[in-house]
Amino acid sequence: MLVRQNDWDDLRNEFSAVLFRLSYRTNQEYRSGYRGPDDEYEGDDEQRIIRSMRGWWEIDGSDVQALADPAALGVQYAVAFHQGRTRAVVQIDGWHWVAGLEGDAHHLLSVDDFLHGSQAGGCESGPLEDERWRNQERVRWAFDASPAPDRVHQAWVNEGGTEVSGMRRDTIVSVWPYSLADDQRDLVDRALRIFGEVLQARLVREFGPRDLDWLRQSLRDGAGSAEARRELGEHPERSLDPELWLKLVSKDENWHRVRDCFPSFRQPSFFRQLLRMRHRWAHFAYREQVREREIDNLRRITGLLNDIGSQRAASNVGFIRRVLETHVQRREADEAA
C-alpha cells in the first residue's frame, strides 16, 4: 500500500486551502494563537480562532501572490489547525500586508481594527495589488474573510475537525493538497502515482472479469527480472506501481487490447513519453529541474483523466501542475534578476 502525505481522493482536495498552524497562547493580551474551550472568552469559539488565524503572518510576498492568482494556485480558503486537527475554515476575500510592526505588535493588532483605520504608527500597508510590499525587508500578511460554504466547512472541519498529516506540522504556513515547499521530484512522483492508480483501476475493471490471465501475464512480463516477478505474487493486478501499468499500455502488442480505454489516444506514444519521464525523475532527479516538458505532460494527464471520468484525480494532478508551474516561474524570475 502506498504511503501518502494525504490521500489524493480526500474530499478536502476539492477545496484547496492555505493552512495556518496555531500555537497554544496563554498570554491573555495576545490576539493570535489557539485557546482551548475551557478558556473564558466572550463569543463563539470558532470565530475567535478565525480572528486569530487571519493575521499577521510572515509569508513571502510572491507566495501570497501565487496563492491568490487563479492562473497560479488559486487558493480560495484558509484553514486553522492545532495539534494536528483542523479547527476552522473561511473563504479568503483579499490579502493585505503591513510593514513596520515591531516586537509583539503583530500579536496585538486586530486585522479588522487595522483595516478600519486604527493603525499602529509608523506602518506601511496595503492590499496585495499595492506592490510596495516588494520594497520592504519584512512584511506580514493577513486577509479579509467570509464564511466558507457548508460543503467546504463539512469537508474541512465537520464535527471535531479532520486530521492534518504530521508532515504538515513542521511549518507554520502550508498549502493543501500540495505545497510550494514540496520537493519537485516528490510532486512529479505523486502525479504519476495518482495516474498509476487510475490506470490500475480502469484496466482491472475492464479486463479483470473477462481476461484476467492476460492482464496478469502482461504485468509479469513488464516486471523485468525474475525477482521482480516473484515480488508481484499471485495477484500482480493489485500493484499500484505506475511504472508497471505504463509499461503495459506502452507496448505495441498490447495497444490493440487497451486502446478503447483511452478514446482520446490513437497511439501509445504518450504513455511511452510518460514512462521516460518516470525513469528520468526516478533515477536522475538529482540533476533535473521541472521544465515545460513536465508541465505539458501533466497538463495532458489531466485532460486524459477528465476524458475517462476521473475528475477528482484530474483535479489533484492539475493542482500539482500549478504548483510546479509556480516553481518554474519563481526560478525564471530569479534567473532574470
XYZ file of C-alpha atoms in Angstrom, residues 30-228:
199
model
C -2.223 38.304 22.554
C -4.812 38.205 19.811
C -3.147 35.350 17.928
C -2.960 31.675 18.801
C -5.274 28.831 19.700
C -7.072 28.824 23.027
C -8.899 25.791 24.318
C -12.639 25.543 25.025
C -12.070 25.953 28.772
C -10.672 29.477 28.404
C -13.041 32.255 29.390
C -13.796 34.393 26.353
C -16.879 36.036 25.021
C -18.326 34.953 21.692
C -18.183 31.877 19.539
C -15.119 29.596 19.825
C -14.671 29.180 16.080
C -14.929 32.920 15.467
C -12.138 33.525 17.964
C -9.993 31.010 16.121
C -10.805 32.700 12.806
C -9.849 36.135 14.113
C -6.589 34.665 15.350
C -5.907 32.894 12.066
C -6.474 35.913 9.821
C -3.235 37.710 10.619
C -0.498 38.652 10.766
C 1.723 36.022 9.093
C 5.224 36.434 7.763
C 4.998 34.905 4.281
C 6.990 35.538 1.131
C 5.017 38.060 -0.923
C 5.497 36.088 -4.140
C 3.949 33.063 -2.434
C 0.927 35.124 -1.397
C 0.622 36.313 -4.983
C 0.711 32.699 -6.195
C -1.935 31.714 -3.645
C -4.283 34.449 -4.823
C -3.692 34.132 -8.577
C -6.286 31.852 -10.274
C -3.741 31.174 -13.027
C -1.226 30.015 -10.399
C -2.571 28.222 -7.306
C -5.905 29.997 -6.964
C -6.363 29.029 -3.301
C -9.732 30.272 -2.032
C -9.834 29.023 1.559
C -7.847 29.291 4.789
C -7.811 26.626 7.496
C -6.556 26.848 11.072
C -5.229 23.685 12.696
C -3.960 22.948 16.179
C -2.289 19.756 17.430
C -2.899 18.013 14.128
C -6.641 18.715 13.802
C -8.475 21.370 11.829
C -10.392 23.907 13.919
C -11.869 26.449 11.471
C -12.154 27.295 7.775
C -13.035 30.529 5.980
C -13.168 31.856 2.442
C -10.367 34.313 1.629
C -11.714 37.616 0.273
C -8.499 39.584 -0.163
C -4.923 39.698 1.134
C -3.428 42.702 2.939
C 0.119 43.461 4.012
C 1.679 45.578 6.727
C 5.311 46.529 7.211
C 6.949 48.172 10.189
C 5.431 46.117 13.010
C 7.883 45.803 15.856
C 8.281 43.194 18.570
C 4.996 41.545 19.507
C 2.827 44.127 17.754
C 1.562 41.554 15.268
C 0.092 39.537 18.161
C -1.860 42.514 19.423
C -3.049 44.024 16.152
C -6.581 43.127 15.026
C -6.973 42.791 11.262
C -10.389 44.474 11.340
C -9.200 47.342 13.532
C -6.225 47.849 11.272
C -8.257 47.858 8.069
C -10.815 50.256 9.532
C -8.269 52.915 10.379
C -6.986 52.087 13.850
C -3.436 51.580 12.603
C -0.178 51.397 14.518
C 2.050 54.409 13.950
C 4.916 54.189 11.512
C 3.452 51.293 9.495
C 3.090 50.985 5.747
C 0.300 48.803 4.448
C -1.913 47.987 1.504
C -3.764 45.266 -0.413
C -1.921 42.608 -2.398
C -2.315 44.708 -5.551
C -0.322 47.536 -3.924
C 3.114 46.130 -4.695
C 5.037 48.381 -2.361
C 5.457 45.195 -0.303
C 8.181 44.201 -2.769
C 10.380 47.004 -1.462
C 10.066 46.033 2.208
C 12.575 43.933 4.110
C 9.945 42.359 6.351
C 6.228 42.148 5.609
C 3.368 40.396 7.380
C 0.143 39.306 5.713
C -3.494 38.988 6.766
C -6.736 38.599 4.851
C -10.392 39.576 4.714
C -12.652 36.586 5.188
C -16.244 35.445 4.871
C -17.921 32.202 5.997
C -16.977 29.169 3.941
C -19.831 27.379 2.114
C -21.406 24.485 4.002
C -19.759 21.860 1.751
C -16.336 23.358 2.439
C -16.947 23.501 6.185
C -18.166 19.900 6.205
C -15.132 18.674 4.268
C -12.583 20.553 6.371
C -13.957 20.850 9.891
C -17.097 18.730 10.227
C -17.556 17.635 13.862
C -14.380 17.988 15.899
C -12.098 18.703 12.938
C -10.276 16.471 10.472
C -6.725 15.236 10.887
C -3.796 17.024 9.284
C -0.791 14.884 8.382
C 2.186 15.156 10.705
C 4.315 16.307 7.773
C 2.223 19.482 7.739
C 3.116 20.357 11.326
C 6.721 21.247 10.559
C 5.872 24.674 9.181
C 3.587 27.460 10.307
C 2.127 28.002 6.851
C 1.469 25.331 4.242
C -0.803 24.704 1.263
C -3.243 21.837 0.788
C -3.250 19.499 -1.037
C 0.266 20.224 -2.382
C 2.562 22.925 -1.126
C 5.070 25.330 -2.614
C 7.514 23.904 -0.083
C 7.200 20.389 -1.525
C 10.125 18.853 -3.389
C 9.728 18.911 -7.177
C 10.748 15.280 -7.528
C 8.165 14.275 -4.923
C 5.454 16.219 -6.746
C 6.234 14.558 -10.093
C 6.232 11.188 -8.332
C 2.851 11.879 -6.695
C 1.286 12.898 -10.003
C 2.476 9.686 -11.650
C 1.284 7.594 -8.698
C -2.169 9.140 -8.910
C -2.203 8.379 -12.629
C -0.924 4.838 -11.999
C -3.761 4.149 -9.568
C -6.325 5.295 -12.122
C -4.727 3.115 -14.813
C -4.789 0.147 -12.445
C -8.459 0.637 -11.531
C -9.564 1.198 -15.127
C -7.712 -1.770 -16.619
C -8.673 -4.164 -13.835
C -12.299 -3.090 -14.244
C -12.056 -3.670 -17.997
C -10.068 -6.921 -18.172
C -10.455 -8.455 -14.715
C -13.801 -10.119 -15.334
C -13.040 -11.475 -18.819
C -9.286 -11.608 -19.439
C -7.553 -11.675 -16.080
C -4.952 -14.257 -17.151
C -3.769 -11.997 -19.995
C -3.629 -8.986 -17.671
C -1.574 -10.845 -15.070
C 0.854 -12.275 -17.609
C 1.344 -8.872 -19.260
C 2.131 -7.304 -15.901
C 4.623 -10.059 -15.069
C 6.269 -9.606 -18.463
C 6.690 -5.930 -17.712
C 8.232 -6.574 -14.304
C 11.582 -7.467 -15.868
C 13.664 -9.682 -13.579
C 12.574 -12.965 -12.064
C 12.887 -11.422 -8.605
C 10.585 -8.549 -9.558
